[in-house]
mmCIF file of C-alpha atoms in Angstrom:
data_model
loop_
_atom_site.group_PDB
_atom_site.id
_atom_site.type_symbol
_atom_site.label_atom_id
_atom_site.label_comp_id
_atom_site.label_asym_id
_atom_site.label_seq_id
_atom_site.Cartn_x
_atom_site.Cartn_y
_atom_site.Cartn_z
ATOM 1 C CA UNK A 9 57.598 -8.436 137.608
ATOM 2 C CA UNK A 10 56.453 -6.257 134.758
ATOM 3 C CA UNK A 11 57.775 -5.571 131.493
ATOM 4 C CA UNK A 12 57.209 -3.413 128.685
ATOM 5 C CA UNK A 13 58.143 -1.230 125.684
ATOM 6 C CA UNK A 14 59.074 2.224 125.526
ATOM 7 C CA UNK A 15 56.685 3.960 123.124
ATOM 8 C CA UNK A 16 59.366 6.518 121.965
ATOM 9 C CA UNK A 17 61.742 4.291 120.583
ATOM 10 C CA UNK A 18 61.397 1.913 117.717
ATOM 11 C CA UNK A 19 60.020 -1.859 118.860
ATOM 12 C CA UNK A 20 62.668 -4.537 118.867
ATOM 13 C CA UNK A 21 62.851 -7.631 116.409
ATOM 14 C CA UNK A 22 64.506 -9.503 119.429
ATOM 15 C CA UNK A 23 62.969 -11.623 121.546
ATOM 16 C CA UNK A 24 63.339 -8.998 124.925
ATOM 17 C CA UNK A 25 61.488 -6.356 126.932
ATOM 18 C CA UNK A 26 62.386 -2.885 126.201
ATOM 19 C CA UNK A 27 62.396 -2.482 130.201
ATOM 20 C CA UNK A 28 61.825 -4.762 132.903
ATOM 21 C CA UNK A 29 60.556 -3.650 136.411
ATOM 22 C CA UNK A 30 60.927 -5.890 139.435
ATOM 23 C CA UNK A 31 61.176 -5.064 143.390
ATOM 24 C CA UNK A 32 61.840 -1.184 142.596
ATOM 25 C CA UNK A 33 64.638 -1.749 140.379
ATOM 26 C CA UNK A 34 64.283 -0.963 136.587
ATOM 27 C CA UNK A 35 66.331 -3.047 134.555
ATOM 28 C CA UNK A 36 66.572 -1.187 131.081
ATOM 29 C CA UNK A 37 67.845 -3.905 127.663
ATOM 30 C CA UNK A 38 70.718 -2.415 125.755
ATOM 31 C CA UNK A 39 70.174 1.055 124.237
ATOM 32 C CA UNK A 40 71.140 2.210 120.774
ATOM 33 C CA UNK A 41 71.505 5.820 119.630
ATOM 34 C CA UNK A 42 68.618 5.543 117.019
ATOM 35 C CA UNK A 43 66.412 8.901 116.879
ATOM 36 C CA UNK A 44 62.862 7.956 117.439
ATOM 37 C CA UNK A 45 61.365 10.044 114.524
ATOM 38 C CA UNK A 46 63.918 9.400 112.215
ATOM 39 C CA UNK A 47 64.793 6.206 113.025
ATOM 40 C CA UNK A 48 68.486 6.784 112.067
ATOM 41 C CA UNK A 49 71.736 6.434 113.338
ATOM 42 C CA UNK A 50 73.695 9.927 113.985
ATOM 43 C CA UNK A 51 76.921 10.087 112.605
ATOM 44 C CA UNK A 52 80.120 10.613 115.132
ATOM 45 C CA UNK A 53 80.623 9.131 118.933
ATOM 46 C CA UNK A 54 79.210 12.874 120.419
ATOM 47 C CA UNK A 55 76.175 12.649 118.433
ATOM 48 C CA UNK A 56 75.456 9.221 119.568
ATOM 49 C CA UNK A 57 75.716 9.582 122.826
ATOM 50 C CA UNK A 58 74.104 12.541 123.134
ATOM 51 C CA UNK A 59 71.166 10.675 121.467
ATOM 52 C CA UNK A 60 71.721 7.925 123.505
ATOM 53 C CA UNK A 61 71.613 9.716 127.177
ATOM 54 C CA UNK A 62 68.028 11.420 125.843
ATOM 55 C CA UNK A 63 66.375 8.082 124.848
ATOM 56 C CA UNK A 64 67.526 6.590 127.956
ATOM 57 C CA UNK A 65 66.249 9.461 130.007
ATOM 58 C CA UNK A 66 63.048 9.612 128.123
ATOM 59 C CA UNK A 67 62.830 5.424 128.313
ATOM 60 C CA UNK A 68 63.135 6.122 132.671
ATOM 61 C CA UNK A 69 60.789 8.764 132.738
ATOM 62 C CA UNK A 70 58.172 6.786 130.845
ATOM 63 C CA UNK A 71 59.181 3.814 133.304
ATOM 64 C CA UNK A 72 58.774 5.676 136.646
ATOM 65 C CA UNK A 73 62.183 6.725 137.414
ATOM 66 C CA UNK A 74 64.545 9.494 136.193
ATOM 67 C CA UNK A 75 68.343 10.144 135.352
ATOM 68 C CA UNK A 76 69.243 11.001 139.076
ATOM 69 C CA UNK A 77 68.053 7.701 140.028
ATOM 70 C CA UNK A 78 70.276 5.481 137.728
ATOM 71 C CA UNK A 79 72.176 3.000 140.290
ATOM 72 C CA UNK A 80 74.505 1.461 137.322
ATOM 73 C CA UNK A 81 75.206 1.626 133.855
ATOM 74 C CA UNK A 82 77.087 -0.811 131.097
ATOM 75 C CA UNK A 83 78.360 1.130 128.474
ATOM 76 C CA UNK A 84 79.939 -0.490 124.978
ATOM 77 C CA UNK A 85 81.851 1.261 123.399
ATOM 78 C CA UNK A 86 83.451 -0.104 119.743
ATOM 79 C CA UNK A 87 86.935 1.686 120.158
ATOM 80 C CA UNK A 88 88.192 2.920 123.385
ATOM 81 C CA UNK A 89 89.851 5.791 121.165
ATOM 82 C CA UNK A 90 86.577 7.069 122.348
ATOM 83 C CA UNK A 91 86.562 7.065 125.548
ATOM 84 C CA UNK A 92 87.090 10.932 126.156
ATOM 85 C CA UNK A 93 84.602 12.809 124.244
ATOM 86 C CA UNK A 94 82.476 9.532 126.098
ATOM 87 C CA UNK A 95 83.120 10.053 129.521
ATOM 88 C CA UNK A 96 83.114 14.185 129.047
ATOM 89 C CA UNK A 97 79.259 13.885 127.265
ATOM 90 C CA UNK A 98 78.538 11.555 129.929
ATOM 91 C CA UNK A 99 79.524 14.164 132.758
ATOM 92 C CA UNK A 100 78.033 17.323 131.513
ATOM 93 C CA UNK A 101 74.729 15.007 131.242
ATOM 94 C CA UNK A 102 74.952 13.530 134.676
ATOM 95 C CA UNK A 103 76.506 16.327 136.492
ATOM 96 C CA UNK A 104 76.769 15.405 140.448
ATOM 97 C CA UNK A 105 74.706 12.261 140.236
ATOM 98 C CA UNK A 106 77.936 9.493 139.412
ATOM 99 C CA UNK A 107 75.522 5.952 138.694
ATOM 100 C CA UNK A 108 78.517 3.056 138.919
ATOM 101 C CA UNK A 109 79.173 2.337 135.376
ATOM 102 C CA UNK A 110 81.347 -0.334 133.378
ATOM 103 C CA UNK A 111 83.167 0.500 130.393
ATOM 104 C CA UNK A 112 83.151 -1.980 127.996
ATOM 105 C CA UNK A 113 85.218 -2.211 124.419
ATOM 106 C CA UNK A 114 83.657 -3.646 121.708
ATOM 107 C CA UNK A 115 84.839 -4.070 118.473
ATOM 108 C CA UNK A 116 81.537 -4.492 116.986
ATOM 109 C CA UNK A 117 77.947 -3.353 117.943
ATOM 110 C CA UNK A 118 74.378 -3.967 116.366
ATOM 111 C CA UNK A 119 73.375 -1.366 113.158
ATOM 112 C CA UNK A 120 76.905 -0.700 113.225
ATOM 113 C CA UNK A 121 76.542 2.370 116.159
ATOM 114 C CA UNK A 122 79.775 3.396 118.035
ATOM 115 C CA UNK A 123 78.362 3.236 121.575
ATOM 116 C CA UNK A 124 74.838 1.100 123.623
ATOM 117 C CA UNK A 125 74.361 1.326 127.204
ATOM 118 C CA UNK A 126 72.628 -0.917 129.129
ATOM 119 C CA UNK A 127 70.987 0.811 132.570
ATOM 120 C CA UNK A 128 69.675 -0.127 135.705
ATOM 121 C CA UNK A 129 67.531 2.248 137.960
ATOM 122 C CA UNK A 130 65.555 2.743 141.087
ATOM 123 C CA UNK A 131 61.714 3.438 140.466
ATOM 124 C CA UNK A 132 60.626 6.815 142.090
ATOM 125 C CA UNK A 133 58.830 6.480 145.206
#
């Protein structure tokens, strides 16, 4: 099993790997839409997970593996009201590849952000 951090994104307080890779299967810790530069929080759900879906794709790449090889993903949302201009982001970014995914409401996430996705992913071969 390895872990590690993904160099992009700002380090974690919490006691977790960024990533986890065991057996071919990448096991990615919740992600927040924080800009890695900036460090901040976007403002609106479409800004988020815009954000979001490029940190997570930069996190895979880093990791071995890629968007098209997501096999799931847990996504919290903190008002279902949002669940639209979620699932419509989430399709133009994904396009044919459809990873199973959970949809989660949430009435309250960490740093106050609308939306964190937790992924899990086959390593390239």
């Amino acid at each position: 099993m390895k872990t590690n951090e993904a160099l992009h994104i700002p380090k974690s307080n919490g006691h977790y790997a960024m990533w986890v890779e065991h057996k071919g299967t990448l096991y990615l810790s919740g992600q927040l839409p924080i800009h890695p530069i900036t460090k901040e929080v976007p403002v609106g759900i479409e800004a988020q997970i815009k954000l979001l879906l490029q940190n997570i794709e930069s996190t895979l790449k880093e990791a071995g593996s890629s968007k098209n090889h997501i096999i799931r993903n847990e996504v919290f949302i903190n008002d279902v009201a949002h669940w639209a201009t979620v699932d419509k982001v989430y399709a133009d970014f994904f396009g044919d590849h459809k990873p199973a995914r959970a949809v989660v409401g949430n009435a309250e996430l960490h740093l106050g952000c609308l939306i964190e996705i937790v992924t899990t992913a086959a390593i390239i071969e």
